[in-house]
Amino acid sequence: MNLVKGIILLHRYLILLSVFFILITALLAFIYASLETTQLWWTLLRNHWHINKVDFHFIEIIERFLTVIALLILGIGLYELFIEPMSLPEPLKVNNFHDLKSSLGNIILLNMVVIFFGDLAEGKDSQDLVFQALATSIICAILIWFSHAGHGSKELSTSNTSLER
């Protein structure tokens, strides 16, 4: 029986593969977003663009960095839940799956709002914008409901998990 328990406990380290690939993806996405930002600065300096012509590009860059933040939170959160807690600033700490879901949900929602404002700045069709705003509002309401409903559920916590550290 102890052999089976040992094998099961060792398998939790498989999560390191996903953490590794998520963090590599975050690094590559950060490099890509940084290069886009540098290219936009260079274009602004070279062509003396007016700020209203590049608003959409700034919004796209914000969206890219929000994606990087979501990847970092996911990678760090999985590591903290399955491997070991880390000393991190309070907003980055993940104590249970609810914290991880809540953080990711907030980033996804913020990203959707940024995309909506990007489409608004781009001047997309009014009917499409109304449907997009409704969809974003519905998803926002669902995420808020899940956030409040999740507080009462039993969660896997790093402070009370049965996994031996």
PDB file of C-alpha atoms in Angstrom:
ATOM      1  CA  MET A   1       0.000   0.000   0.000  1.00  0.00           C
ATOM      2  CA  ASN A   2       2.881   2.379   0.761  1.00  0.00           C
ATOM      3  CA  LEU A   3       4.318   1.671  -2.704  1.00  0.00           C
ATOM      4  CA  VAL A   4       1.055   2.731  -4.358  1.00  0.00           C
ATOM      5  CA  LYS A   5       0.890   5.876  -2.224  1.00  0.00           C
ATOM      6  CA  GLY A   6       4.518   6.681  -3.098  1.00  0.00           C
ATOM      7  CA  ILE A   7       3.851   6.257  -6.814  1.00  0.00           C
ATOM      8  CA  ILE A   8       0.771   8.476  -6.619  1.00  0.00           C
ATOM      9  CA  LEU A   9       2.689  11.157  -4.709  1.00  0.00           C
ATOM     10  CA  LEU A  10       5.506  11.076  -7.274  1.00  0.00           C
ATOM     11  CA  HIS A  11       3.047  11.574 -10.132  1.00  0.00           C
ATOM     12  CA  ARG A  12       2.137  15.006  -8.832  1.00  0.00           C
ATOM     13  CA  TYR A  13       5.538  16.103 -10.144  1.00  0.00           C
ATOM     14  CA  LEU A  14       4.243  15.549 -13.681  1.00  0.00           C
ATOM     15  CA  ILE A  15       2.687  18.976 -13.239  1.00  0.00           C
ATOM     16  CA  LEU A  16       6.229  20.361 -13.560  1.00  0.00           C
ATOM     17  CA  LEU A  17       6.056  19.618 -17.294  1.00  0.00           C
ATOM     18  CA  SER A  18       3.009  21.805 -17.747  1.00  0.00           C
ATOM     19  CA  VAL A  19       4.462  24.503 -15.478  1.00  0.00           C
ATOM     20  CA  PHE A  20       7.678  24.496 -17.527  1.00  0.00           C
ATOM     21  CA  PHE A  21       5.875  24.820 -20.869  1.00  0.00           C
ATOM     22  CA  ILE A  22       3.450  27.444 -19.557  1.00  0.00           C
ATOM     23  CA  LEU A  23       6.337  29.580 -18.248  1.00  0.00           C
ATOM     24  CA  ILE A  24       8.297  29.170 -21.512  1.00  0.00           C
ATOM     25  CA  THR A  25       5.175  30.264 -23.402  1.00  0.00           C
ATOM     26  CA  ALA A  26       4.848  33.261 -21.061  1.00  0.00           C
ATOM     27  CA  LEU A  27       8.484  34.199 -21.707  1.00  0.00           C
ATOM     28  CA  LEU A  28       8.038  33.975 -25.483  1.00  0.00           C
ATOM     29  CA  ALA A  29       4.780  35.948 -25.317  1.00  0.00           C
ATOM     30  CA  PHE A  30       6.528  38.603 -23.205  1.00  0.00           C
ATOM     31  CA  ILE A  31       9.348  38.879 -25.748  1.00  0.00           C
ATOM     32  CA  TYR A  32       6.807  39.157 -28.578  1.00  0.00           C
ATOM     33  CA  ALA A  33       4.805  41.866 -26.770  1.00  0.00           C
ATOM     34  CA  SER A  34       8.013  43.755 -25.947  1.00  0.00           C
ATOM     35  CA  LEU A  35       9.127  43.645 -29.583  1.00  0.00           C
ATOM     36  CA  GLU A  36       5.714  44.919 -30.688  1.00  0.00           C
ATOM     37  CA  THR A  37       5.971  47.758 -28.165  1.00  0.00           C
ATOM     38  CA  THR A  38       9.446  48.674 -29.387  1.00  0.00           C
ATOM     39  CA  GLN A  39       8.246  48.608 -32.996  1.00  0.00           C
ATOM     40  CA  LEU A  40       5.325  50.896 -32.121  1.00  0.00           C
ATOM     41  CA  TRP A  41       7.657  53.348 -30.354  1.00  0.00           C
ATOM     42  CA  TRP A  42       9.969  53.357 -33.360  1.00  0.00           C
ATOM     43  CA  THR A  43       7.051  53.997 -35.724  1.00  0.00           C
ATOM     44  CA  LEU A  44       5.813  56.833 -33.517  1.00  0.00           C
ATOM     45  CA  LEU A  45       9.231  58.472 -33.357  1.00  0.00           C
ATOM     46  CA  ARG A  46       9.919  58.053 -37.051  1.00  0.00           C
ATOM     47  CA  ASN A  47       6.558  59.059 -38.511  1.00  0.00           C
ATOM     48  CA  HIS A  48       5.294  61.499 -35.860  1.00  0.00           C
ATOM     49  CA  TRP A  49       1.944  59.733 -35.751  1.00  0.00           C
ATOM     50  CA  HIS A  50      -0.924  61.315 -33.948  1.00  0.00           C
ATOM     51  CA  ILE A  51      -1.991  59.441 -30.843  1.00  0.00           C
ATOM     52  CA  ASN A  52      -5.529  58.766 -32.148  1.00  0.00           C
ATOM     53  CA  LYS A  53      -4.114  56.727 -35.043  1.00  0.00           C
ATOM     54  CA  VAL A  54      -2.237  54.363 -32.760  1.00  0.00           C
ATOM     55  CA  ASP A  55      -4.797  53.904 -29.985  1.00  0.00           C
ATOM     56  CA  PHE A  56      -5.742  50.496 -31.362  1.00  0.00           C
ATOM     57  CA  HIS A  57      -2.097  49.380 -31.390  1.00  0.00           C
ATOM     58  CA  PHE A  58      -1.686  50.374 -27.737  1.00  0.00           C
ATOM     59  CA  ILE A  59      -4.803  48.388 -26.867  1.00  0.00           C
ATOM     60  CA  GLU A  60      -3.418  45.340 -28.703  1.00  0.00           C
ATOM     61  CA  ILE A  61      -0.182  45.606 -26.720  1.00  0.00           C
ATOM     62  CA  ILE A  62      -2.111  45.807 -23.440  1.00  0.00           C
ATOM     63  CA  GLU A  63      -3.983  42.660 -24.494  1.00  0.00           C
ATOM     64  CA  ARG A  64      -0.703  40.846 -25.167  1.00  0.00           C
ATOM     65  CA  PHE A  65       0.740  41.740 -21.755  1.00  0.00           C
ATOM     66  CA  LEU A  66      -2.492  40.664 -20.021  1.00  0.00           C
ATOM     67  CA  THR A  67      -2.102  37.285 -21.716  1.00  0.00           C
ATOM     68  CA  VAL A  68       1.454  37.066 -20.362  1.00  0.00           C
ATOM     69  CA  ILE A  69       0.167  37.847 -16.866  1.00  0.00           C
ATOM     70  CA  ALA A  70      -2.479  35.106 -17.157  1.00  0.00           C
ATOM     71  CA  LEU A  71       0.167  32.579 -18.222  1.00  0.00           C
ATOM     72  CA  LEU A  72       2.425  33.560 -15.324  1.00  0.00           C
ATOM     73  CA  ILE A  73      -0.404  33.281 -12.799  1.00  0.00           C
ATOM     74  CA  LEU A  74      -1.351  29.865 -14.191  1.00  0.00           C
ATOM     75  CA  GLY A  75       2.219  28.537 -14.106  1.00  0.00           C
ATOM     76  CA  ILE A  76       2.992  29.867 -10.638  1.00  0.00           C
ATOM     77  CA  GLY A  77      -0.408  28.782  -9.322  1.00  0.00           C
ATOM     78  CA  LEU A  78      -0.030  25.205 -10.537  1.00  0.00           C
ATOM     79  CA  TYR A  79       3.443  25.030  -9.014  1.00  0.00           C
ATOM     80  CA  GLU A  80       2.180  26.330  -5.677  1.00  0.00           C
ATOM     81  CA  LEU A  81      -0.770  23.945  -5.599  1.00  0.00           C
ATOM     82  CA  PHE A  82       1.021  20.759  -6.599  1.00  0.00           C
ATOM     83  CA  ILE A  83       4.691  21.163  -5.688  1.00  0.00           C
ATOM     84  CA  GLU A  84       5.248  23.645  -2.854  1.00  0.00           C
ATOM     85  CA  PRO A  85       4.158  27.106  -1.703  1.00  0.00           C
ATOM     86  CA  MET A  86       6.450  30.001  -2.580  1.00  0.00           C
ATOM     87  CA  SER A  87       7.050  33.335  -0.896  1.00  0.00           C
ATOM     88  CA  LEU A  88       5.304  35.676  -3.308  1.00  0.00           C
ATOM     89  CA  PRO A  89       3.492  39.005  -3.051  1.00  0.00           C
ATOM     90  CA  GLU A  90      -0.047  38.486  -1.753  1.00  0.00           C
ATOM     91  CA  PRO A  91      -1.826  39.051  -5.117  1.00  0.00           C
ATOM     92  CA  LEU A  92       0.204  36.221  -6.674  1.00  0.00           C
ATOM     93  CA  LYS A  93      -0.324  33.681  -3.885  1.00  0.00           C
ATOM     94  CA  VAL A  94      -2.531  30.738  -4.734  1.00  0.00           C
ATOM     95  CA  ASN A  95      -3.850  28.771  -1.761  1.00  0.00           C
ATOM     96  CA  ASN A  96      -6.480  26.680  -3.548  1.00  0.00           C
ATOM     97  CA  PHE A  97      -8.099  26.058  -6.912  1.00  0.00           C
ATOM     98  CA  HIS A  98     -10.660  28.761  -6.237  1.00  0.00           C
ATOM     99  CA  ASP A  99      -7.887  31.381  -5.938  1.00  0.00           C
ATOM    100  CA  LEU A 100      -6.376  30.183  -9.219  1.00  0.00           C
ATOM    101  CA  LYS A 101      -9.729  30.167 -11.028  1.00  0.00           C
ATOM    102  CA  SER A 102     -10.605  33.577  -9.633  1.00  0.00           C
ATOM    103  CA  SER A 103      -7.295  35.143 -10.692  1.00  0.00           C
ATOM    104  CA  LEU A 104      -7.495  33.655 -14.177  1.00  0.00           C
ATOM    105  CA  GLY A 105     -11.151  34.646 -14.509  1.00  0.00           C
ATOM    106  CA  ASN A 106     -10.333  38.251 -13.607  1.00  0.00           C
ATOM    107  CA  ILE A 107      -7.504  38.393 -16.159  1.00  0.00           C
ATOM    108  CA  ILE A 108      -9.681  36.807 -18.858  1.00  0.00           C
ATOM    109  CA  LEU A 109     -12.470  39.273 -18.124  1.00  0.00           C
ATOM    110  CA  LEU A 110     -10.085  42.222 -18.211  1.00  0.00           C
ATOM    111  CA  ASN A 111      -8.681  40.926 -21.496  1.00  0.00           C
ATOM    112  CA  MET A 112     -12.203  40.703 -22.952  1.00  0.00           C
ATOM    113  CA  VAL A 113     -12.923  44.288 -21.924  1.00  0.00           C
ATOM    114  CA  VAL A 114      -9.656  45.440 -23.521  1.00  0.00           C
ATOM    115  CA  ILE A 115     -10.556  43.582 -26.730  1.00  0.00           C
ATOM    116  CA  PHE A 116     -13.995  45.233 -26.692  1.00  0.00           C
ATOM    117  CA  PHE A 117     -12.475  48.693 -26.335  1.00  0.00           C
ATOM    118  CA  GLY A 118     -10.045  47.851 -29.133  1.00  0.00           C
ATOM    119  CA  ASP A 119     -12.939  46.925 -31.397  1.00  0.00           C
ATOM    120  CA  LEU A 120     -14.741  50.090 -30.320  1.00  0.00           C
ATOM    121  CA  ALA A 121     -11.680  52.214 -31.155  1.00  0.00           C
ATOM    122  CA  GLU A 122     -11.342  50.429 -34.490  1.00  0.00           C
ATOM    123  CA  GLY A 123     -14.904  51.427 -35.368  1.00  0.00           C
ATOM    124  CA  LYS A 124     -16.463  48.010 -35.906  1.00  0.00           C
ATOM    125  CA  ASP A 125     -20.123  47.552 -36.808  1.00  0.00           C
ATOM    126  CA  SER A 126     -22.535  48.825 -34.129  1.00  0.00           C
ATOM    127  CA  GLN A 127     -24.625  45.651 -34.048  1.00  0.00           C
ATOM    128  CA  ASP A 128     -21.508  43.508 -33.601  1.00  0.00           C
ATOM    129  CA  LEU A 129     -20.360  45.779 -30.775  1.00  0.00           C
ATOM    130  CA  VAL A 130     -23.723  45.458 -29.008  1.00  0.00           C
ATOM    131  CA  PHE A 131     -23.575  41.652 -29.215  1.00  0.00           C
ATOM    132  CA  GLN A 132     -19.966  41.663 -28.059  1.00  0.00           C
ATOM    133  CA  ALA A 133     -20.854  43.928 -25.113  1.00  0.00           C
ATOM    134  CA  LEU A 134     -23.750  41.633 -24.168  1.00  0.00           C
ATOM    135  CA  ALA A 135     -21.556  38.538 -24.377  1.00  0.00           C
ATOM    136  CA  THR A 136     -18.852  40.197 -22.274  1.00  0.00           C
ATOM    137  CA  SER A 137     -21.466  41.251 -19.698  1.00  0.00           C
ATOM    138  CA  ILE A 138     -22.914  37.730 -19.490  1.00  0.00           C
ATOM    139  CA  ILE A 139     -19.465  36.199 -19.054  1.00  0.00           C
ATOM    140  CA  CYS A 140     -18.672  38.839 -16.414  1.00  0.00           C
ATOM    141  CA  ALA A 141     -21.839  37.965 -14.499  1.00  0.00           C
ATOM    142  CA  ILE A 142     -21.051  34.239 -14.699  1.00  0.00           C
ATOM    143  CA  LEU A 143     -17.482  34.766 -13.477  1.00  0.00           C
ATOM    144  CA  ILE A 144     -18.696  36.903 -10.579  1.00  0.00           C
ATOM    145  CA  TRP A 145     -21.297  34.274  -9.690  1.00  0.00           C
ATOM    146  CA  PHE A 146     -18.708  31.476  -9.801  1.00  0.00           C
ATOM    147  CA  SER A 147     -16.361  33.595  -7.716  1.00  0.00           C
ATOM    148  CA  HIS A 148     -18.948  34.022  -4.957  1.00  0.00           C
ATOM    149  CA  ALA A 149     -20.340  30.485  -5.245  1.00  0.00           C
ATOM    150  CA  GLY A 150     -16.865  28.966  -4.979  1.00  0.00           C
ATOM    151  CA  HIS A 151     -16.219  30.319  -1.491  1.00  0.00           C
ATOM    152  CA  GLY A 152     -18.528  27.767   0.077  1.00  0.00           C
ATOM    153  CA  SER A 153     -17.153  24.743  -1.749  1.00  0.00           C
ATOM    154  CA  LYS A 154     -14.492  22.393  -0.501  1.00  0.00           C
ATOM    155  CA  GLU A 155     -11.220  23.260  -2.223  1.00  0.00           C
ATOM    156  CA  LEU A 156      -7.806  21.644  -2.443  1.00  0.00           C
ATOM    157  CA  SER A 157      -5.655  23.952  -0.388  1.00  0.00           C
ATOM    158  CA  THR A 158      -1.892  24.163  -0.045  1.00  0.00           C
ATOM    159  CA  SER A 159      -2.349  24.742   3.668  1.00  0.00           C
ATOM    160  CA  ASN A 160      -4.511  21.660   4.309  1.00  0.00           C
ATOM    161  CA  THR A 161      -3.680  19.290   1.482  1.00  0.00           C
ATOM    162  CA  SER A 162      -3.036  15.651   2.237  1.00  0.00           C
ATOM    163  CA  LEU A 163      -0.132  15.579  -0.213  1.00  0.00           C
ATOM    164  CA  GLU A 164       3.098  15.248   1.696  1.00  0.00           C
ATOM    165  CA  ARG A 165       5.610  17.978   1.031  1.00  0.00           C
TER     166      ARG A 165
END
